[in-house]
Amino acid sequence: MNHQKNIPHICILMSTYNGEKFLAEQLQSIADQTHQNWRLVISDDGSSDNTLAIVKQFQEKWGSDRLEICQGPQQGFCQNFLSMACDATIRADLYAFSDQDDVWLADKLERAVTFFSENNESQVPTAYGSRTQIVNEALKPLGFSPEFTLPRSFRNALVQSIAGGNTQVFNQPAKELLERAGMQQVVSHDWWLYLIVKGAGGIFYYDPKPSLLYRQHTNALIGANSSFGARVERIFYVVNGRFKNWNNINYTALCNVRQLLTKDTQDILEIFGRFRGARFKDRVRLLEVCGLYRQTWQGTLSLWLATIINKI
């Protein structure tokens, strides 16, 4: 691979599973990036359609130094992404997660590189994420993911994921953090990156300008969270206990890697653990002490609802 001098080399980590319908379009959008110093690792999770055939066609065209294919753990998309992020043999200057069915805007990687070069905290775990433009299967615009303006913090990360993995780019210290944390059982790889980077005292930058076209289609595993229906669904998740279950999973994983967290975030995590199982009066008090918040007032309202009905 040609490592151009002073131009960061990016390793793109793509998880595939039965993605034949849109995969070629996504791979072409990667090929069309204005930042060209990249290589792509595709971890296929046991596709039974033409996904691998499509990938191999691109590999023949690009060369195996440009596109590497490996076998996923077949435990779902999150573990597939983590299997690459935790692989110490995968090395680059920066890393980018990629879904199989989006279309990247041509300057997606370049904008992330610009952020990292202008905020050269090379020893600090740092991640970048952005908004997305939501489109239908035919790429007709449907709107945008919500724009978040509140501070990015561990207090926010405990109860909210703010940037899709398909938008995320992260540096070597962030990757080493993921490697040290290991293959934890977590809700999603993108939420985990936000949690662990902020938990370790790192930087998480949120770009309000969309970096890709996000296909909202029937097979999309994670929705875009922007519509009124999505907001109603989030309230439903609180009431039916799904939000509490997500918190259980992430809390357990964070406790497992407690030694990677700063003293401040260890304290917040301890309070979070205490107030989740406390009596009503103490839950409300500890919520204030813990200082948890979501990025919108509707989201914070659902957080209070979860606290009141003991579903946090």
Short mmCIF file of C-alpha atoms in Angstrom, two decimals:
data_model
loop_
_atom_site.label_atom_id
_atom_site.label_comp_id
_atom_site.label_asym_id
_atom_site.label_seq_id
_atom_site.Cartn_x
_atom_site.Cartn_y
_atom_site.Cartn_z
CA MET A 1 0.00 0.00 0.00
CA ASN A 2 1.37 3.41 -0.91
CA HIS A 3 1.60 5.46 2.29
CA GLN A 4 1.79 9.01 1.00
CA LYS A 5 3.96 11.20 3.20
CA ASN A 6 2.03 13.29 5.74
CA ILE A 7 -1.31 12.08 4.37
CA PRO A 8 -2.96 9.90 7.04
CA HIS A 9 -3.51 6.31 6.07
CA ILE A 10 -7.07 5.23 6.91
CA CYS A 11 -8.20 1.66 7.42
CA ILE A 12 -11.92 1.31 6.67
CA LEU A 13 -13.64 -1.47 8.64
CA MET A 14 -16.76 -2.79 6.90
CA SER A 15 -19.11 -5.45 8.22
CA THR A 16 -21.12 -7.31 5.58
CA TYR A 17 -24.02 -9.75 5.77
CA ASN A 18 -26.28 -10.52 2.80
CA GLY A 19 -25.74 -7.03 1.42
CA GLU A 20 -25.76 -7.73 -2.33
CA LYS A 21 -28.49 -5.19 -3.10
CA PHE A 22 -26.55 -1.99 -2.31
CA LEU A 23 -22.98 -3.12 -1.66
CA ALA A 24 -21.48 -2.24 -5.06
CA GLU A 25 -22.83 1.31 -4.79
CA GLN A 26 -21.28 1.74 -1.33
CA LEU A 27 -17.92 0.32 -2.48
CA GLN A 28 -17.93 2.68 -5.44
CA SER A 29 -18.57 5.65 -3.14
CA ILE A 30 -15.49 4.62 -1.16
CA ALA A 31 -13.47 4.41 -4.38
CA ASP A 32 -14.66 7.94 -5.24
CA GLN A 33 -13.35 9.53 -2.03
CA THR A 34 -11.26 12.67 -2.42
CA HIS A 35 -8.96 11.25 0.29
CA GLN A 36 -7.35 8.29 -1.45
CA ASN A 37 -4.86 6.98 1.13
CA TRP A 38 -7.04 4.18 2.48
CA ARG A 39 -7.43 0.45 2.54
CA LEU A 40 -10.57 -1.54 3.25
CA VAL A 41 -11.01 -4.58 5.49
CA ILE A 42 -14.31 -6.39 4.95
CA SER A 43 -15.43 -8.89 7.56
CA ASP A 44 -18.23 -11.02 6.15
CA ASP A 45 -20.54 -12.59 8.71
CA GLY A 46 -21.57 -15.64 6.69
CA SER A 47 -23.48 -14.16 3.74
CA SER A 48 -25.55 -16.62 1.70
CA ASP A 49 -26.24 -14.26 -1.23
CA ASN A 50 -23.81 -12.71 -3.75
CA THR A 51 -22.10 -10.42 -1.22
CA LEU A 52 -18.76 -12.25 -1.31
CA ALA A 53 -18.81 -12.49 -5.10
CA ILE A 54 -19.27 -8.71 -5.33
CA VAL A 55 -16.50 -8.11 -2.79
CA LYS A 56 -14.13 -10.41 -4.71
CA GLN A 57 -14.84 -8.54 -7.96
CA PHE A 58 -13.77 -5.30 -6.29
CA GLN A 59 -10.75 -7.03 -4.76
CA GLU A 60 -9.65 -8.19 -8.24
CA LYS A 61 -10.04 -4.63 -9.51
CA TRP A 62 -8.33 -2.89 -6.56
CA GLY A 63 -5.81 -5.54 -5.44
CA SER A 64 -5.64 -7.45 -2.16
CA ASP A 65 -3.41 -4.82 -0.56
CA ARG A 66 -6.29 -2.36 -1.03
CA LEU A 67 -9.14 -4.71 -0.04
CA GLU A 68 -8.73 -7.51 2.50
CA ILE A 69 -11.51 -10.03 3.15
CA CYS A 70 -11.89 -11.88 6.44
CA GLN A 71 -14.46 -14.05 8.15
CA GLY A 72 -16.66 -12.56 10.85
CA PRO A 73 -17.53 -14.18 14.19
CA GLN A 74 -21.20 -14.62 13.11
CA GLN A 75 -22.57 -13.15 16.34
CA GLY A 76 -24.31 -10.13 14.84
CA PHE A 77 -23.18 -6.81 13.37
CA CYS A 78 -21.85 -5.33 16.62
CA GLN A 79 -19.49 -8.23 17.37
CA ASN A 80 -18.41 -8.28 13.73
CA PHE A 81 -17.34 -4.61 13.90
CA LEU A 82 -15.63 -5.14 17.26
CA SER A 83 -13.74 -8.15 15.91
CA MET A 84 -11.97 -5.76 13.50
CA ALA A 85 -11.64 -2.85 15.93
CA CYS A 86 -10.07 -5.16 18.54
CA ASP A 87 -7.69 -6.83 16.08
CA ALA A 88 -4.19 -5.55 16.97
CA THR A 89 -2.82 -6.71 13.59
CA ILE A 90 -4.95 -4.08 11.80
CA ARG A 91 -2.89 -0.90 11.84
CA ALA A 92 -3.29 2.57 10.30
CA ASP A 93 -3.23 6.25 11.30
CA LEU A 94 -7.03 6.50 11.43
CA TYR A 95 -9.89 4.02 11.27
CA ALA A 96 -13.40 4.38 9.82
CA PHE A 97 -16.40 2.13 10.37
CA SER A 98 -18.50 1.48 7.26
CA ASP A 99 -21.92 -0.08 6.75
CA GLN A 100 -22.66 -2.03 3.59
CA ASP A 101 -25.61 -0.08 2.22
CA ASP A 102 -24.90 3.66 2.49
CA VAL A 103 -23.45 6.06 -0.05
CA TRP A 104 -20.55 8.11 1.25
CA LEU A 105 -20.30 11.73 0.18
CA ALA A 106 -17.05 12.26 -1.74
CA ASP A 107 -15.42 14.37 0.99
CA LYS A 108 -16.42 12.13 3.93
CA LEU A 109 -12.92 10.90 4.75
CA GLU A 110 -11.26 14.20 3.83
CA ARG A 111 -13.42 16.14 6.32
CA ALA A 112 -12.57 13.71 9.11
CA VAL A 113 -8.87 13.92 8.24
CA THR A 114 -9.09 17.73 8.36
CA PHE A 115 -10.59 17.54 11.86
CA PHE A 116 -7.80 15.24 13.09
CA SER A 117 -5.04 17.32 11.51
CA GLU A 118 -6.42 20.54 13.03
CA ASN A 119 -6.91 18.94 16.46
CA ASN A 120 -3.67 17.05 16.68
CA GLU A 121 -4.14 15.33 20.04
CA SER A 122 -2.30 12.27 18.80
CA GLN A 123 -1.89 10.78 22.29
CA VAL A 124 -5.53 11.27 23.30
CA PRO A 125 -8.29 8.79 22.30
CA THR A 126 -10.27 10.80 19.75
CA ALA A 127 -13.30 9.96 17.62
CA TYR A 128 -15.26 11.85 14.98
CA GLY A 129 -18.91 11.33 14.04
CA SER A 130 -21.46 13.26 12.01
CA ARG A 131 -25.07 13.71 11.06
CA THR A 132 -26.46 11.76 8.13
CA GLN A 133 -28.79 12.59 5.28
CA ILE A 134 -31.62 10.07 5.35
CA VAL A 135 -32.73 8.71 1.98
CA ASN A 136 -34.99 5.94 0.74
CA GLU A 137 -33.78 2.89 -1.19
CA ALA A 138 -33.68 4.92 -4.42
CA LEU A 139 -31.60 7.64 -2.65
CA LYS A 140 -34.49 10.12 -2.59
CA PRO A 141 -33.89 12.56 0.31
CA LEU A 142 -36.17 12.05 3.32
CA GLY A 143 -34.52 14.42 5.80
CA PHE A 144 -31.61 14.47 8.22
CA SER A 145 -30.68 12.79 11.47
CA PRO A 146 -31.17 15.12 14.47
CA GLU A 147 -28.58 17.84 15.02
CA PHE A 148 -27.14 17.58 18.52
CA THR A 149 -25.69 20.70 20.16
CA LEU A 150 -25.17 19.82 23.82
CA PRO A 151 -21.69 18.87 25.11
CA ARG A 152 -20.40 15.41 24.28
CA SER A 153 -19.70 13.84 27.65
CA PHE A 154 -19.71 10.57 29.56
CA ARG A 155 -22.89 11.76 31.33
CA ASN A 156 -24.56 11.92 27.93
CA ALA A 157 -22.93 8.75 26.56
CA LEU A 158 -24.30 6.65 29.44
CA VAL A 159 -27.85 7.18 28.18
CA GLN A 160 -27.48 8.01 24.47
CA SER A 161 -25.56 7.16 21.32
CA ILE A 162 -25.20 10.30 19.21
CA ALA A 163 -23.43 9.36 15.95
CA GLY A 164 -23.96 6.33 13.76
CA GLY A 165 -20.98 4.01 13.35
CA ASN A 166 -21.25 4.56 9.60
CA THR A 167 -20.07 8.15 10.21
CA GLN A 168 -17.35 7.40 12.78
CA VAL A 169 -13.60 7.82 12.31
CA PHE A 170 -11.15 7.33 15.20
CA ASN A 171 -7.44 7.51 15.92
CA GLN A 172 -4.86 4.97 17.08
CA PRO A 173 -5.23 5.69 20.85
CA ALA A 174 -9.01 5.13 20.51
CA LYS A 175 -8.37 1.84 18.71
CA GLU A 176 -5.91 0.74 21.40
CA LEU A 177 -8.59 1.54 23.97
CA LEU A 178 -11.04 -0.74 22.13
CA GLU A 179 -8.36 -3.45 21.92
CA ARG A 180 -7.66 -3.24 25.67
CA ALA A 181 -11.41 -3.37 26.41
CA GLY A 182 -11.67 -6.50 24.25
CA MET A 183 -14.75 -8.19 22.82
CA GLN A 184 -17.34 -6.93 25.31
CA GLN A 185 -21.03 -7.65 24.93
CA VAL A 186 -22.43 -4.19 24.16
CA VAL A 187 -25.56 -2.77 22.53
CA SER A 188 -23.77 -1.36 19.48
CA HIS A 189 -20.20 -0.66 18.37
CA ASP A 190 -20.87 3.06 17.78
CA TRP A 191 -22.41 3.64 21.21
CA TRP A 192 -19.50 1.71 22.76
CA LEU A 193 -16.94 3.90 20.98
CA TYR A 194 -18.65 7.04 22.37
CA LEU A 195 -18.81 5.50 25.87
CA ILE A 196 -15.24 4.28 26.04
CA VAL A 197 -13.62 7.35 24.45
CA LYS A 198 -15.43 9.73 26.82
CA GLY A 199 -15.02 7.32 29.74
CA ALA A 200 -11.24 7.36 29.24
CA GLY A 201 -11.18 11.17 29.11
CA GLY A 202 -10.89 11.38 25.33
CA ILE A 203 -12.40 13.65 22.68
CA PHE A 204 -15.57 12.94 20.69
CA TYR A 205 -16.26 15.46 17.93
CA TYR A 206 -19.73 15.69 16.40
CA ASP A 207 -19.87 17.22 12.90
CA PRO A 208 -23.28 18.85 12.23
CA LYS A 209 -22.74 18.52 8.47
CA PRO A 210 -23.89 15.13 7.05
CA SER A 211 -21.14 12.92 5.65
CA LEU A 212 -23.21 10.21 3.95
CA LEU A 213 -26.55 9.14 2.55
CA TYR A 214 -28.14 6.77 5.05
CA ARG A 215 -30.61 4.35 3.48
CA GLN A 216 -33.75 3.97 5.56
CA HIS A 217 -35.02 0.66 4.26
CA THR A 218 -36.93 -2.33 5.50
CA ASN A 219 -33.76 -4.29 6.34
CA ALA A 220 -32.04 -1.44 8.21
CA LEU A 221 -31.07 -2.83 11.62
CA ILE A 222 -30.93 0.53 13.39
CA GLY A 223 -33.30 3.36 12.51
CA ALA A 224 -32.34 6.98 12.00
CA ASN A 225 -34.23 8.30 15.05
CA SER A 226 -35.42 11.51 13.43
CA SER A 227 -39.16 11.19 12.84
CA PHE A 228 -42.04 11.80 15.24
CA GLY A 229 -42.66 8.04 15.05
CA ALA A 230 -39.09 7.37 16.18
CA ARG A 231 -39.62 9.64 19.19
CA VAL A 232 -42.82 7.78 20.12
CA GLU A 233 -40.91 4.51 19.67
CA ARG A 234 -38.22 5.72 22.10
CA ILE A 235 -40.90 6.34 24.75
CA PHE A 236 -42.19 2.81 24.04
CA TYR A 237 -38.64 1.45 24.51
CA VAL A 238 -38.59 3.09 27.94
CA VAL A 239 -41.96 1.67 28.98
CA ASN A 240 -41.37 -1.87 27.69
CA GLY A 241 -37.96 -2.11 29.37
CA ARG A 242 -35.75 -2.17 26.29
CA PHE A 243 -33.92 1.01 27.35
CA LYS A 244 -33.29 -0.53 30.79
CA ASN A 245 -31.96 -3.69 29.14
CA TRP A 246 -29.60 -1.64 26.94
CA ASN A 247 -28.35 0.16 30.05
CA ASN A 248 -27.81 -3.19 31.82
CA ILE A 249 -25.66 -4.43 28.93
CA ASN A 250 -23.53 -1.28 28.63
CA TYR A 251 -23.20 -0.87 32.42
CA THR A 252 -21.89 -4.44 32.77
CA ALA A 253 -19.37 -3.87 29.96
CA LEU A 254 -18.19 -0.58 31.52
CA CYS A 255 -17.74 -2.27 34.91
CA ASN A 256 -15.64 -4.95 33.16
CA VAL A 257 -13.27 -2.25 31.84
CA ARG A 258 -13.43 0.05 34.85
CA GLN A 259 -9.62 0.29 34.95
CA LEU A 260 -9.66 2.08 31.56
CA LEU A 261 -11.89 4.88 32.86
CA THR A 262 -10.81 8.12 34.53
CA LYS A 263 -11.45 8.61 38.24
CA ASP A 264 -14.28 11.06 37.44
CA THR A 265 -16.08 8.69 35.09
CA GLN A 266 -15.59 5.78 37.50
CA ASP A 267 -17.41 7.90 40.11
CA ILE A 268 -20.24 8.73 37.67
CA LEU A 269 -20.54 5.03 36.76
CA GLU A 270 -20.76 4.07 40.44
CA ILE A 271 -23.53 6.64 41.07
CA PHE A 272 -25.33 5.44 37.92
CA GLY A 273 -25.21 1.86 39.22
CA ARG A 274 -26.48 2.91 42.64
CA PHE A 275 -29.38 5.05 41.49
CA ARG A 276 -30.67 2.52 38.95
CA GLY A 277 -31.55 0.12 41.75
CA ALA A 278 -32.56 2.70 44.36
CA ARG A 279 -35.95 3.67 45.81
CA PHE A 280 -37.96 6.31 43.92
CA LYS A 281 -36.87 9.24 46.13
CA ASP A 282 -33.19 8.25 45.81
CA ARG A 283 -33.46 7.61 42.06
CA VAL A 284 -34.62 11.17 41.44
CA ARG A 285 -31.94 12.61 43.73
CA LEU A 286 -29.17 10.48 42.23
CA LEU A 287 -30.25 11.34 38.67
CA GLU A 288 -29.54 14.97 39.52
CA VAL A 289 -26.24 14.09 41.25
CA CYS A 290 -25.20 11.93 38.29
CA GLY A 291 -26.05 14.76 35.89
CA LEU A 292 -27.27 12.49 33.09
CA TYR A 293 -28.81 14.12 30.04
CA ARG A 294 -29.81 13.40 26.47
CA GLN A 295 -29.23 15.77 23.57
CA THR A 296 -32.85 16.98 23.18
CA TRP A 297 -35.44 18.05 25.73
CA GLN A 298 -37.74 15.24 24.50
CA GLY A 299 -34.94 12.76 25.12
CA THR A 300 -34.28 14.12 28.61
CA LEU A 301 -38.03 13.93 29.29
CA SER A 302 -37.97 10.23 28.38
CA LEU A 303 -34.99 9.86 30.74
CA TRP A 304 -37.03 11.31 33.60
CA LEU A 305 -39.93 9.03 32.67
CA ALA A 306 -37.56 6.05 32.81
CA THR A 307 -36.38 7.19 36.25
CA ILE A 308 -39.92 7.63 37.59
CA ILE A 309 -41.18 4.23 36.42
CA ASN A 310 -37.93 2.46 37.40
CA LYS A 311 -37.00 1.52 33.82
CA ILE A 312 -33.53 3.03 33.74
#
